[in-house]
GROMACS .gro file of C-alpha atoms in nm:
model
  255
    1MET     CA    1   3.535 -13.090  -0.059
    2THR     CA    2   3.913 -13.078  -0.099
    3SER     CA    3   3.881 -12.815  -0.369
    4LEU     CA    4   3.662 -12.599  -0.144
    5ALA     CA    5   3.909 -12.626   0.145
    6THR     CA    6   4.196 -12.535  -0.087
    7GLN     CA    7   4.006 -12.233  -0.218
    8THR     CA    8   3.921 -12.124   0.137
    9ARG     CA    9   4.286 -12.145   0.242
   10LYS     CA   10   4.390 -11.947  -0.064
   11THR     CA   11   4.131 -11.679   0.014
   12HIS     CA   12   4.251 -11.655   0.374
   13THR     CA   13   4.613 -11.638   0.257
   14ASP     CA   14   4.530 -11.359   0.013
   15GLN     CA   15   4.344 -11.168   0.282
   16LEU     CA   16   4.633 -11.203   0.526
   17GLU     CA   17   4.879 -11.083   0.263
   18GLN     CA   18   4.658 -10.783   0.188
   19LEU     CA   19   4.637 -10.700   0.559
   20ARG     CA   20   5.014 -10.736   0.592
   21CYS     CA   21   5.068 -10.492   0.305
   22GLU     CA   22   4.820 -10.245   0.455
   23VAL     CA   23   4.987 -10.265   0.797
   24GLU     CA   24   5.330 -10.213   0.641
   25ALA     CA   25   5.201  -9.911   0.450
   26LEU     CA   26   5.054  -9.764   0.770
   27ARG     CA   27   5.383  -9.819   0.951
   28GLY     CA   28   5.562  -9.627   0.678
   29GLN     CA   29   5.312  -9.342   0.701
   30LEU     CA   30   5.349  -9.333   1.080
   31ARG     CA   31   5.727  -9.310   1.050
   32GLN     CA   32   5.702  -9.025   0.804
   33ALA     CA   33   5.448  -8.843   1.021
   34GLN     CA   34   5.669  -8.883   1.327
   35ARG     CA   35   5.975  -8.765   1.133
   36LEU     CA   36   5.789  -8.450   1.033
   37ALA     CA   37   5.658  -8.408   1.389
   38ALA     CA   38   6.013  -8.427   1.523
   39VAL     CA   39   6.120  -8.161   1.276
   40GLY     CA   40   5.816  -7.959   1.382
   41THR     CA   41   5.927  -7.956   1.746
   42MET     CA   42   6.236  -7.764   1.635
   43THR     CA   43   6.045  -7.489   1.454
   44ALA     CA   44   6.057  -7.238   1.739
   45MET     CA   45   6.429  -7.298   1.796
   46VAL     CA   46   6.502  -7.261   1.425
   47ALA     CA   47   6.305  -6.935   1.403
   48HIS     CA   48   6.485  -6.802   1.711
   49GLU     CA   49   6.829  -6.891   1.575
   50PHE     CA   50   6.753  -6.751   1.229
   51ASN     CA   51   6.646  -6.426   1.392
   52ASN     CA   52   6.973  -6.417   1.589
   53LEU     CA   53   7.174  -6.478   1.272
   54LEU     CA   54   6.984  -6.230   1.056
   55THR     CA   55   6.975  -5.942   1.306
   56PRO     CA   56   7.351  -5.862   1.299
   57ILE     CA   57   7.358  -5.911   0.921
   58ILE     CA   58   7.082  -5.653   0.877
   59ASN     CA   59   7.236  -5.415   1.131
   60TYR     CA   60   7.582  -5.427   0.972
   61ALA     CA   61   7.431  -5.382   0.626
   62ARG     CA   62   7.243  -5.073   0.741
   63MET     CA   63   7.551  -4.925   0.909
   64ALA     CA   64   7.766  -5.001   0.604
   65ARG     CA   65   7.533  -4.795   0.387
   66THR     CA   66   7.643  -4.483   0.577
   67ASN     CA   67   7.991  -4.594   0.686
   68PRO     CA   68   8.202  -4.750   0.407
   69ALA     CA   69   8.459  -4.864   0.665
   70LEU     CA   70   8.211  -5.127   0.783
   71VAL     CA   71   8.151  -5.283   0.441
   72GLY     CA   72   8.413  -5.552   0.500
   73LYS     CA   73   8.264  -5.648   0.836
   74ALA     CA   74   7.915  -5.650   0.690
   75ILE     CA   75   8.020  -5.887   0.411
   76ALA     CA   76   8.204  -6.116   0.654
   77ARG     CA   77   7.906  -6.130   0.890
   78ALA     CA   78   7.666  -6.196   0.602
   79ASP     CA   79   7.887  -6.477   0.473
   80GLU     CA   80   7.921  -6.635   0.818
   81GLY     CA   81   7.553  -6.608   0.907
   82GLY     CA   82   7.434  -6.713   0.563
   83SER     CA   83   7.653  -7.023   0.568
   84LYS     CA   84   7.514  -7.131   0.904
   85CYS     CA   85   7.155  -7.071   0.789
   86GLN     CA   86   7.223  -7.281   0.481
   87HIS     CA   87   7.374  -7.560   0.691
   88ILE     CA   88   7.069  -7.565   0.920
   89CYS     CA   89   6.828  -7.570   0.624
   90ARG     CA   90   7.008  -7.857   0.452
   91ALA     CA   91   7.013  -8.062   0.771
   92ILE     CA   92   6.640  -8.010   0.833
   93LEU     CA   93   6.548  -8.087   0.471
   94GLY     CA   94   6.747  -8.409   0.493
   95LEU     CA   95   6.568  -8.513   0.811
   96ALA     CA   96   6.227  -8.425   0.668
   97ALA     CA   97   6.280  -8.621   0.347
   98GLY     CA   98   6.046  -8.916   0.312
   99GLY     CA   99   6.126  -9.275   0.229
  100ALA     CA  100   6.402  -9.508   0.334
  101SER     CA  101   6.760  -9.417   0.254
  102ALA     CA  102   7.009  -9.651   0.090
  103ALA     CA  103   7.297  -9.784   0.297
  104ARG     CA  104   7.627  -9.612   0.221
  105ASP     CA  105   7.960  -9.534   0.382
  106VAL     CA  106   7.924  -9.226   0.603
  107ASN     CA  107   8.141  -9.029   0.841
  108VAL     CA  108   7.960  -9.072   1.173
  109ARG     CA  109   8.095  -8.755   1.334
  110GLU     CA  110   7.977  -8.547   1.038
  111LEU     CA  111   7.635  -8.714   1.052
  112VAL     CA  112   7.606  -8.643   1.425
  113SER     CA  113   7.714  -8.282   1.370
  114GLU     CA  114   7.453  -8.237   1.095
  115THR     CA  115   7.183  -8.370   1.328
  116LEU     CA  116   7.290  -8.128   1.601
  117ALA     CA  117   7.286  -7.845   1.347
  118ALA     CA  118   6.929  -7.934   1.251
  119MET     CA  119   6.826  -7.860   1.609
  120ALA     CA  120   6.955  -7.507   1.539
  121ARG     CA  121   6.970  -7.386   1.898
  122GLU     CA  122   7.314  -7.438   2.049
  123PRO     CA  123   7.295  -7.634   2.378
  124ALA     CA  124   7.515  -7.379   2.557
  125LYS     CA  125   7.244  -7.115   2.515
  126ASP     CA  126   7.025  -7.322   2.749
  127GLY     CA  127   7.308  -7.388   2.990
  128ILE     CA  128   7.357  -7.740   2.851
  129GLU     CA  129   7.707  -7.883   2.828
  130LEU     CA  130   7.746  -8.104   2.521
  131ASP     CA  131   8.013  -8.373   2.522
  132LEU     CA  132   8.074  -8.522   2.176
  133ASP     CA  133   8.293  -8.832   2.174
  134VAL     CA  134   8.310  -8.952   1.814
  135ALA     CA  135   8.639  -9.007   1.634
  136PRO     CA  136   8.672  -8.779   1.325
  137GLU     CA  137   8.785  -9.077   1.116
  138LEU     CA  138   8.497  -9.310   1.213
  139VAL     CA  139   8.336  -9.423   0.886
  140VAL     CA  140   8.075  -9.701   0.875
  141ARG     CA  141   7.815  -9.830   0.632
  142LEU     CA  142   7.460  -9.751   0.738
  143ARG     CA  143   7.134  -9.584   0.630
  144PRO     CA  144   7.192  -9.217   0.717
  145VAL     CA  145   6.832  -9.088   0.722
  146GLU     CA  146   6.717  -9.359   0.961
  147PHE     CA  147   7.027  -9.311   1.178
  148GLN     CA  148   6.961  -8.937   1.200
  149GLN     CA  149   6.595  -8.987   1.285
  150VAL     CA  150   6.689  -9.214   1.576
  151LEU     CA  151   6.959  -8.976   1.697
  152LEU     CA  152   6.734  -8.670   1.662
  153ASN     CA  153   6.463  -8.825   1.878
  154LEU     CA  154   6.716  -8.928   2.143
  155LEU     CA  155   6.864  -8.576   2.145
  156ILE     CA  156   6.521  -8.413   2.174
  157ASN     CA  157   6.436  -8.641   2.467
  158ALA     CA  158   6.769  -8.566   2.632
  159ARG     CA  159   6.724  -8.191   2.590
  160LEU     CA  160   6.374  -8.198   2.739
  161ALA     CA  161   6.499  -8.408   3.031
  162VAL     CA  162   6.789  -8.180   3.127
  163LEU     CA  163   6.579  -7.865   3.091
  164GLU     CA  164   6.360  -7.995   3.373
  165LYS     CA  165   6.657  -7.960   3.611
  166PRO     CA  166   6.842  -7.640   3.705
  167SER     CA  167   7.175  -7.826   3.710
  168PRO     CA  168   7.375  -8.013   3.610
  169ARG     CA  169   7.270  -7.995   3.248
  170LYS     CA  170   7.482  -8.223   3.036
  171ILE     CA  171   7.429  -8.438   2.727
  172CYS     CA  172   7.694  -8.685   2.615
  173VAL     CA  173   7.691  -8.834   2.265
  174SER     CA  174   7.938  -9.107   2.180
  175ALA     CA  175   7.981  -9.349   1.891
  176ARG     CA  176   8.234  -9.623   1.831
  177ARG     CA  177   8.280  -9.936   1.624
  178SER     CA  178   8.258 -10.266   1.811
  179THR     CA  179   8.340 -10.564   1.587
  180ALA     CA  180   8.063 -10.556   1.323
  181HIS     CA  181   7.846 -10.299   1.501
  182LEU     CA  182   7.824  -9.925   1.549
  183VAL     CA  183   7.750  -9.842   1.912
  184LEU     CA  184   7.575  -9.508   1.963
  185ARG     CA  185   7.515  -9.380   2.315
  186VAL     CA  186   7.318  -9.072   2.422
  187ARG     CA  187   7.337  -8.996   2.793
  188ASP     CA  188   7.187  -8.706   2.986
  189THR     CA  189   7.187  -8.575   3.342
  190GLY     CA  190   6.815  -8.503   3.336
  191VAL     CA  191   6.528  -8.603   3.562
  192GLY     CA  192   6.552  -8.973   3.482
  193ILE     CA  193   6.272  -9.226   3.442
  194ALA     CA  194   6.087  -9.411   3.717
  195PRO     CA  195   6.162  -9.787   3.728
  196GLU     CA  196   5.801  -9.879   3.649
  197ASN     CA  197   5.818  -9.677   3.326
  198LEU     CA  198   6.149  -9.807   3.190
  199GLN     CA  199   5.987 -10.049   2.945
  200ARG     CA  200   5.673  -9.847   2.884
  201VAL     CA  201   5.863  -9.555   2.729
  202PHE     CA  202   5.895  -9.762   2.411
  203GLU     CA  203   5.517  -9.804   2.384
  204PRO     CA  204   5.344  -9.585   2.123
  205PHE     CA  205   5.179  -9.274   2.272
  206PHE     CA  206   5.323  -9.333   2.619
  207THR     CA  207   5.495  -9.028   2.768
  208THR     CA  208   5.614  -8.940   3.116
  209ARG     CA  209   5.543  -8.572   3.048
  210GLN     CA  210   5.202  -8.413   3.076
  211ALA     CA  211   5.092  -8.157   2.819
  212SER     CA  212   5.026  -7.907   3.098
  213GLU     CA  213   5.382  -7.933   3.224
  214SER     CA  214   5.554  -7.805   2.912
  215ASP     CA  215   5.473  -7.662   2.574
  216THR     CA  216   5.730  -7.903   2.433
  217ALA     CA  217   5.581  -8.219   2.585
  218GLY     CA  218   5.596  -8.499   2.331
  219HIS     CA  219   5.326  -8.727   2.198
  220GLY     CA  220   5.497  -9.051   2.298
  221LEU     CA  221   5.589  -9.166   1.947
  222GLY     CA  222   5.959  -9.082   1.928
  223LEU     CA  223   6.101  -9.375   2.123
  224ALA     CA  224   5.851  -9.621   1.977
  225ILE     CA  225   5.962  -9.523   1.627
  226CYS     CA  226   6.327  -9.537   1.737
  227ARG     CA  227   6.288  -9.897   1.850
  228GLU     CA  228   6.103  -9.991   1.531
  229ILE     CA  229   6.370  -9.835   1.308
  230VAL     CA  230   6.655  -9.992   1.505
  231THR     CA  231   6.485 -10.333   1.495
  232ASP     CA  232   6.424 -10.306   1.119
  233LEU     CA  233   6.793 -10.225   1.073
  234GLY     CA  234   6.883 -10.544   1.260
  235GLY     CA  235   7.000 -10.358   1.569
  236GLN     CA  236   6.912 -10.321   1.936
  237ILE     CA  237   6.829 -10.030   2.165
  238HIS     CA  238   6.876 -10.042   2.542
  239LEU     CA  239   6.779  -9.802   2.818
  240GLU     CA  240   6.935  -9.731   3.157
  241SER     CA  241   6.798  -9.466   3.389
  242THR     CA  242   6.812  -9.351   3.749
  243LEU     CA  243   6.532  -9.129   3.871
  244GLY     CA  244   6.667  -8.784   3.950
  245GLU     CA  245   7.010  -8.854   3.797
  246GLY     CA  246   6.968  -8.913   3.426
  247THR     CA  247   6.913  -9.153   3.139
  248ALA     CA  248   7.129  -9.331   2.883
  249PHE     CA  249   7.018  -9.490   2.556
  250THR     CA  250   7.252  -9.730   2.379
  251VAL     CA  251   7.191  -9.826   2.016
  252ARG     CA  252   7.378 -10.109   1.843
  253LEU     CA  253   7.354 -10.117   1.463
  254PRO     CA  254   7.518 -10.366   1.226
  255CYS     CA  255   7.765 -10.194   0.996
   0.00000   0.00000   0.00000
């Protein structure tokens, strides 16, 4: 009887362990799918910006073929535009890369700038004022891919929120070290979130936007993944919002 009970417990333990492994694998797949989905939301902006960068390069090249005096300008414009295209591509490829990244010392301002570059479209072109408050010398130890995925989702949410208002349109990104933590804050002057939805926004597939309202309406996974990543990194994410005035997300990560 004792042997049978022991065998039953072992079987149940093995089954639970198998289920745990399967759930963990599914969580990893969901994260990767959401990362790629976030990159996908930027496709139109990237195509638009690439077109803007390539058009003057092509025009100058064509004019330089008949006017040698413009060769210097054509080369300078090609170098400038090509460098920006390369920067955008590298940033997007980094964000789309699968798997967890290893913790390393990183310059936070550079990491934030790379994430902004991956969005391709400059905020000013949509009438958005961007306030970046990150010290150039701020270096901390963290997992850069996960950090960028969290920041990217917060920036996408902030952009969508401010675009729903004619004015003011402002996004503030700040980061600072507080004892053994990095404190990242993304604040916007968008439409805000109703009090009854403040906790629900972290639920998978919950969104305050309807698909009919905007072509860029999300699928409600971004913030859920953000919270999961932050929790796995041993951090915390908090939300403050006033309907009609804006929203602020604060992320604390051990560093």
